[in-house]
Coordinates of C-alpha atoms in Angstrom, one line a residue:
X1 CA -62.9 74.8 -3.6
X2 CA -64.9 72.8 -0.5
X3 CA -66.1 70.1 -3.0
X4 CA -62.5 69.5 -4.0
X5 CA -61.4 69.3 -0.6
X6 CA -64.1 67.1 0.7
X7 CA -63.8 64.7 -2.4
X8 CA -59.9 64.7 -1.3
X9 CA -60.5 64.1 1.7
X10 CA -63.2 60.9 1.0
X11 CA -60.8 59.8 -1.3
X12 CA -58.1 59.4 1.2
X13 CA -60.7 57.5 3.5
X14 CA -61.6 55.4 1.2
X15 CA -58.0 54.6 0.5
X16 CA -57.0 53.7 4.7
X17 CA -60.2 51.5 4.6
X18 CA -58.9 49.5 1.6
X19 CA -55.2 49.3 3.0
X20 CA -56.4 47.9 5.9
X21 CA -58.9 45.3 4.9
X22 CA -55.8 44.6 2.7
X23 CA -53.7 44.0 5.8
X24 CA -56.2 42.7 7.9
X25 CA -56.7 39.8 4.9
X26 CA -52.9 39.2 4.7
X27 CA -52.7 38.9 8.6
X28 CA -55.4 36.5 8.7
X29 CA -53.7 34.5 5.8
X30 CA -50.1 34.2 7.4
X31 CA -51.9 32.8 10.6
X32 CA -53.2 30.4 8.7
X33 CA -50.0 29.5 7.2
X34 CA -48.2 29.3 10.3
X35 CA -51.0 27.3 11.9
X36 CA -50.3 25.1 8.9
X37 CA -46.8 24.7 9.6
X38 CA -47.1 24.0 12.8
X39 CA -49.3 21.2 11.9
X40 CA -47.1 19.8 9.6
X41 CA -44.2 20.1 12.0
X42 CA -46.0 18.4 15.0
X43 CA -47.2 15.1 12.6
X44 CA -42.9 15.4 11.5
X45 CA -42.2 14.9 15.2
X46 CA -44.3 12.8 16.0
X47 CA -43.5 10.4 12.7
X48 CA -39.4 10.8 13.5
X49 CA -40.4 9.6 17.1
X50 CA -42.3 6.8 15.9
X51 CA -39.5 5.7 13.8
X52 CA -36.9 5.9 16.7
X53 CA -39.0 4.0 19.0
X54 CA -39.8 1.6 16.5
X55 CA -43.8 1.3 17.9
X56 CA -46.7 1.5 16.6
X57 CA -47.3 4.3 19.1
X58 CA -45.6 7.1 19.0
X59 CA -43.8 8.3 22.3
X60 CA -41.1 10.0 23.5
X61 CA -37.6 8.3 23.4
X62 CA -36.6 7.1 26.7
X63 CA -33.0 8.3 27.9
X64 CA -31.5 5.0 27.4
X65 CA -32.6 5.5 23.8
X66 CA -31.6 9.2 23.7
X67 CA -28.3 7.7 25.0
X68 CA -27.9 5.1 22.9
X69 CA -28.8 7.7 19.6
X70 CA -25.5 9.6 21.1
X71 CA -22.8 7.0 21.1
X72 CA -24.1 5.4 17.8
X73 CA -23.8 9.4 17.0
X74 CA -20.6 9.8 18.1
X75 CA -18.9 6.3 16.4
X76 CA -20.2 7.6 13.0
X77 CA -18.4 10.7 13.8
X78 CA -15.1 8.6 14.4
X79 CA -15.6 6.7 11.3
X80 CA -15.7 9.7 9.4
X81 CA -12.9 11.6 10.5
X82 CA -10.8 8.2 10.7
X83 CA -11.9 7.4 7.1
X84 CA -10.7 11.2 6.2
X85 CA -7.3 10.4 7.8
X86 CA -6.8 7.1 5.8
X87 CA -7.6 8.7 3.0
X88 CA -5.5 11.6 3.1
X89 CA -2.4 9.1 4.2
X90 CA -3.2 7.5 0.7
X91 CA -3.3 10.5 -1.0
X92 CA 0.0 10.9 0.3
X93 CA 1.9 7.8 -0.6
X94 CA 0.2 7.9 -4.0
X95 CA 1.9 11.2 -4.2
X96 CA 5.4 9.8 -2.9
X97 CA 5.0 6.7 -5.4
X98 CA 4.4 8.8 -8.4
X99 CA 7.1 11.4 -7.1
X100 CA 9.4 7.9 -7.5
X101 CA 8.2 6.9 -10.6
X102 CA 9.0 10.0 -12.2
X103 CA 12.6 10.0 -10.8
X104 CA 13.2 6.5 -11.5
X105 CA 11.8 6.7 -15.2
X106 CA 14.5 10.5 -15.7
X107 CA 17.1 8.0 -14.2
X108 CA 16.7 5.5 -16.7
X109 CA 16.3 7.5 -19.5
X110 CA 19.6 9.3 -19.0
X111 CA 20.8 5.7 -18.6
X112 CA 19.7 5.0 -22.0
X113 CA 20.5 8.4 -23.8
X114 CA 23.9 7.7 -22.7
X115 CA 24.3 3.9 -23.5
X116 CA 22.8 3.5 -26.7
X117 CA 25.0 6.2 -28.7
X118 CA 28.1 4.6 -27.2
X119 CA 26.8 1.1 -28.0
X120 CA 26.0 2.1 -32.0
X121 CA 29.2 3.9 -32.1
X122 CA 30.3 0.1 -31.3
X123 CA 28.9 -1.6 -33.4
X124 CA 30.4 0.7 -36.7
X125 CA 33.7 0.4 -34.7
X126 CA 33.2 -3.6 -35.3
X127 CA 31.8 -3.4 -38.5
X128 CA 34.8 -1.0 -40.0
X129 CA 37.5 -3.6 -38.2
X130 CA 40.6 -1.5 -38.3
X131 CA 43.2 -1.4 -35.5
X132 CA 42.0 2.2 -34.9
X133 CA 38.5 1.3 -34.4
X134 CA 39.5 -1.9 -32.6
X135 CA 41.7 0.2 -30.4
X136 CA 38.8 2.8 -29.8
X137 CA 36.4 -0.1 -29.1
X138 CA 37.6 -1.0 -26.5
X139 CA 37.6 2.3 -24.8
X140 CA 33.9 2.4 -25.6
X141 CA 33.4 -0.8 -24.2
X142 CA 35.0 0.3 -20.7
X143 CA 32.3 3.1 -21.1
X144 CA 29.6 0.6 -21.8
X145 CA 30.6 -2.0 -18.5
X146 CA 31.2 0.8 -16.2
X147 CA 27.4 2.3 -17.3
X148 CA 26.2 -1.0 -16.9
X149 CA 28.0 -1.9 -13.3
X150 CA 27.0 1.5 -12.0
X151 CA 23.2 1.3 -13.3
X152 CA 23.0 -2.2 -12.0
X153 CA 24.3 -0.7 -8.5
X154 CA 21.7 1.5 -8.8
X155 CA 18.8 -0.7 -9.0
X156 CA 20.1 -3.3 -6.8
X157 CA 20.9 -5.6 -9.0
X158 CA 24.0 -6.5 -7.4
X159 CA 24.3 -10.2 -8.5
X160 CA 24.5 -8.8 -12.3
X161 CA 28.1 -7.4 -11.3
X162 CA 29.0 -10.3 -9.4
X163 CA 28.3 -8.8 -5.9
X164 CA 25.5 -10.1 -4.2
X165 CA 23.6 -8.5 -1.4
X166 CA 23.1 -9.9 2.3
X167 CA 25.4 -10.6 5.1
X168 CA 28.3 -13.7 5.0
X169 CA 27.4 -16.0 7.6
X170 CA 29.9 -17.0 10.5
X171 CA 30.4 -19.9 12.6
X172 CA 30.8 -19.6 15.9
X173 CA 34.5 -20.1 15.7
X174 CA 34.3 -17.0 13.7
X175 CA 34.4 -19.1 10.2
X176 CA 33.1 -17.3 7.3
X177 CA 30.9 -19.7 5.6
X178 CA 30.8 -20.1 2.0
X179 CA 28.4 -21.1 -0.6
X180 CA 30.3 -24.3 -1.6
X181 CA 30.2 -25.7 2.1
X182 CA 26.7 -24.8 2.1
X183 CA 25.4 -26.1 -1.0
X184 CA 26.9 -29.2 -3.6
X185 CA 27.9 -28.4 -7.2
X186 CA 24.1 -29.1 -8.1
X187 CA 23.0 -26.8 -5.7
X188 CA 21.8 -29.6 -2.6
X189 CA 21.7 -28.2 1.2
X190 CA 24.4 -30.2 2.7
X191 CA 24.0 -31.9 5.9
X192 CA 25.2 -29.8 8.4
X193 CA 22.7 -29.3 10.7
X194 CA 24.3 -27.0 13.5
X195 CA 24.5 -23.7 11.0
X196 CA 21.3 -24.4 8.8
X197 CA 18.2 -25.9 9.1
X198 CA 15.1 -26.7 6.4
X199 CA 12.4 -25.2 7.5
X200 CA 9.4 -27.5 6.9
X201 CA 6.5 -24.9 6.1
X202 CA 8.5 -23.1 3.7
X203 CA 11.0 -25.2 2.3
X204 CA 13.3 -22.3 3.4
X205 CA 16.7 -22.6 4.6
X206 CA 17.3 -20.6 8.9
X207 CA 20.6 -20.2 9.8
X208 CA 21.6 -21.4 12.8
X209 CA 21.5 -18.8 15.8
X210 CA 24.4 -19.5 17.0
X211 CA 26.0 -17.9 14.1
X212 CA 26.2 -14.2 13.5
X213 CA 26.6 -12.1 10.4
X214 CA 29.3 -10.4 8.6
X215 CA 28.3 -7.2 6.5
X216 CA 30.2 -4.6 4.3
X217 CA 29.0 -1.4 5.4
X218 CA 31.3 1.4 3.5
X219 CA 33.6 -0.8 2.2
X220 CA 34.2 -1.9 5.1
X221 CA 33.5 -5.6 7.4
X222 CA 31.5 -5.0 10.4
X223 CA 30.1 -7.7 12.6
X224 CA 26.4 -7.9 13.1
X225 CA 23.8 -10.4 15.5
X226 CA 21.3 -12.8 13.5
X227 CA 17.8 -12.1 13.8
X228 CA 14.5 -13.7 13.2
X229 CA 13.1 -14.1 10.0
X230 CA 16.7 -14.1 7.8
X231 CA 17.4 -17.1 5.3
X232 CA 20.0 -18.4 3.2
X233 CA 20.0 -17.5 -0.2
X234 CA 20.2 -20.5 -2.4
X235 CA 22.3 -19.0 -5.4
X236 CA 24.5 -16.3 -3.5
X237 CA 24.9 -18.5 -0.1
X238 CA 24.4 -15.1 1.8
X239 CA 22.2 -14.4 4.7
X240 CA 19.1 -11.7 3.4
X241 CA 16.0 -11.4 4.8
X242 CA 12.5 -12.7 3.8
X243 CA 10.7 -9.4 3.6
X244 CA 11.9 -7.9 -0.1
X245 CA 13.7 -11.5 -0.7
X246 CA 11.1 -13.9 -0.9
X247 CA 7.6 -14.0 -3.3
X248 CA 5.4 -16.7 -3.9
X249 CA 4.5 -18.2 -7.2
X250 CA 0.8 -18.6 -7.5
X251 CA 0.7 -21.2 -10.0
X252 CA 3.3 -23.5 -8.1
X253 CA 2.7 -22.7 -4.9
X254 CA 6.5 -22.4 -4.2
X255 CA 8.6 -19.4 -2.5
X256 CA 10.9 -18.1 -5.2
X257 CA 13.8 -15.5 -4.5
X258 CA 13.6 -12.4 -6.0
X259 CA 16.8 -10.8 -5.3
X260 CA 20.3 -11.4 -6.9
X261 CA 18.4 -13.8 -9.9
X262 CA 21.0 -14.1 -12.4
X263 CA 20.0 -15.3 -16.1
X264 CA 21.1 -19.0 -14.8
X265 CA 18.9 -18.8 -11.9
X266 CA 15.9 -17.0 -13.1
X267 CA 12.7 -19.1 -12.3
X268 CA 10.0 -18.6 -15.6
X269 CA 7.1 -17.6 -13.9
X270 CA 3.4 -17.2 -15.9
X271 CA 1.7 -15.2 -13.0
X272 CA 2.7 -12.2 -10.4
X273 CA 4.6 -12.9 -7.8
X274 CA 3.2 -12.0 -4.6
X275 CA 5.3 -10.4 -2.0
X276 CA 5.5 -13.2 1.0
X277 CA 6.2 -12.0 4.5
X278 CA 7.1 -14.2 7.2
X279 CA 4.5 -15.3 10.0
X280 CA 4.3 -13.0 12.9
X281 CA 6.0 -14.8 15.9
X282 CA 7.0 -13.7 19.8
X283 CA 10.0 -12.1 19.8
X284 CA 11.2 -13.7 23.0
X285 CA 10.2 -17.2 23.0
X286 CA 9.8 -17.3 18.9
X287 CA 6.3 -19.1 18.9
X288 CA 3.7 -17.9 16.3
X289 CA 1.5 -15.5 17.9
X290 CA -2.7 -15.9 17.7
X291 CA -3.8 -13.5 15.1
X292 CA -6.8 -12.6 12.5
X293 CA -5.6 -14.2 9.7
X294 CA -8.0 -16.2 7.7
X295 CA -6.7 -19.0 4.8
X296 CA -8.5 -17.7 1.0
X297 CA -12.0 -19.6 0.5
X298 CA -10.6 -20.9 -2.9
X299 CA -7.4 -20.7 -4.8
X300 CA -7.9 -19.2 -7.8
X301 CA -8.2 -15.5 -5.2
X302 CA -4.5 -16.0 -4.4
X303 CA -3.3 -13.3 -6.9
X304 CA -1.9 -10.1 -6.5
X305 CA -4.3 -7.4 -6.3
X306 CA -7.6 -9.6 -6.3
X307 CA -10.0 -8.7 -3.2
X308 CA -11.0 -10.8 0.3
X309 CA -12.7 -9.6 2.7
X310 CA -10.7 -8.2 5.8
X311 CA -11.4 -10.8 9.2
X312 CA -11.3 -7.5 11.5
X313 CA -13.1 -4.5 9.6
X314 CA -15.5 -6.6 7.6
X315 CA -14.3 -4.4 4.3
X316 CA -13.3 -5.7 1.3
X317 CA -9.4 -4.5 0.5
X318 CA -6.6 -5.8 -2.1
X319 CA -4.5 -9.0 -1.5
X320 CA -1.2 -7.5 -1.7
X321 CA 1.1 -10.2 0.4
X322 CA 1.2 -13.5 1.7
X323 CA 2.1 -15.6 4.5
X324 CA 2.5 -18.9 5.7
X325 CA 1.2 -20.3 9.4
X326 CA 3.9 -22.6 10.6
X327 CA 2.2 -25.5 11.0

């Protein structure tokens, strides 16, 4: 029984000697590891430093450069969050815009479910030819024009249904001023230089500002002031405003109207109209004012959508209006 004990117990020494040269070799080998990182670590400081200095030595920054590291810091911080704002703005509109597409394509397709069945049933009524069909025709046709007149409402295409948008202009002498005293039978400006002038950049017609407007709000005629940047229209004789009224033609380089274009008066255009906006200018004393704007390098960039390079941010963005400096 004594030799089993003592071979036990011999056993059991043998065993803590071998557990601890174990530990002691795995204590001995994480301090070398650590002394390995640390290594590694110092020669990463030291090579970050030597970039920021930008020597051949490598130093410490100084606090103007530990300063500097900050604000440059802090801008790119601004730049992001402001880049997350823009972004979630667009996000937005591009969700309002396809909210309006979606309405506006239901609204014309119930505008064409219900106009084409009442337009076929038309066209048997005229093929048939009896008084009975004539008789109904005509009820379908008062369908058909009051679809029409309320779809062209609608879309604002009042000059379809012989009511065109914008204001009537009056004289001082409170004279409502028509198209025919405006214009001759071949559509000339007439000489009457104290209610409209040509203006000389744009070829567009300013009513005088002595003159003030006279608008149809609810069915009802309400006097309103002139203000800056309003024309004449050339086909309606009514006072609209350049913003939403007026594009440019690339091809020609002239301003065509885009609201109340009749059949008659449609210009054929081979290119995208761009959306023109009038120059910025002082309100008070109406001069132009000084801003960033920069004419395109060549003119084949002057379409809709192309890009150009912003003056201010340096970025390259979409063309999506013009202007025109009044020289």
């Amino acid at each position: 029984g004594r030799d089993v004990v003592r071979l036990f117990v011999e056993l059991v020494v043998e065993c803590r000697r071998g557990v601890g040269l174990e530990i002691d070799r795995n204590k001995r080998e994480a301090k070398s590891m650590y002394a390995q990182v640390r290594l590694a670590t110092v020669e990463l400081k030291t090579l970050w430093v030597a970039t920021m200095n930008l020597s051949s030595t490598a130093e410490l920054i100084t606090p103007q450069e530990a300063s500097y590291y900050t604000s440059k810091r802090l801008e790119l911080d601004a730049e992001l969050a402001q880049r997350k704002h823009f972004a979630a703005q667009f996000h937005q509109m591009m969700a309002q815009e396809e909210d309006i597409l979606a309405k506006e394509e239901e609204r014309r397709r119930d505008y064409q479910m219900q106009f084409n069945p009442l337009l076929n049933s038309l066209k048997l009524m005229l093929i048939n030819n009896s008084h009975k069909s004539r008789t109904r025709g005509l009820e379908v046709l008062a369908k058909l024009r009051d679809l029409h007149e309320d779809e062209c409402v609608r879309r604002c295409c009042h000059a379809l249904v012989g009511e065109p948008t914008g204001g009537h202009l009056v004289t001082p002498d409170n004279q409502v001023v028509t198209r025919e005293r405006l214009f001759s039978d071949e559509g000339v400006l007439r000489a009457i230089d104290d209610l409209v002038a040509m203006d000389t950049s744009t070829s567009l017609m300013i009513p005088s500002e002595s003159c003030h407007l006279l608008v149809t709000v609810d069915g009802r005629d309400s006097e309103a002031p002139l203000v800056q940047d309003h024309v004449i229209h050339p086909h309606t004789g009514r006072v609209v405003p350049i913003t939403g009224s007026v594009a440019l033609d690339p091809i020609s380089q002239r301003l065509v109207f885009t609201t109340d274009i009749t059949e008659s008066s449609q210009v054929p255009v081979t290119e995208e109209l761009i959306p023109f906006v009038p120059y910025p200018r002082d309100p008070a004393s109406g001069e132009p004012l000084d801003t960033d704007l920069v004419p395109l390098a060549r003119r084949s960039d002057l379409r809709i959508g192309s890009m150009f390079q912003d003056p201010v941010s340096g970025q390259f963005v979409p063309l999506c209006a013009v202007t025109i400096h009044p020289v």
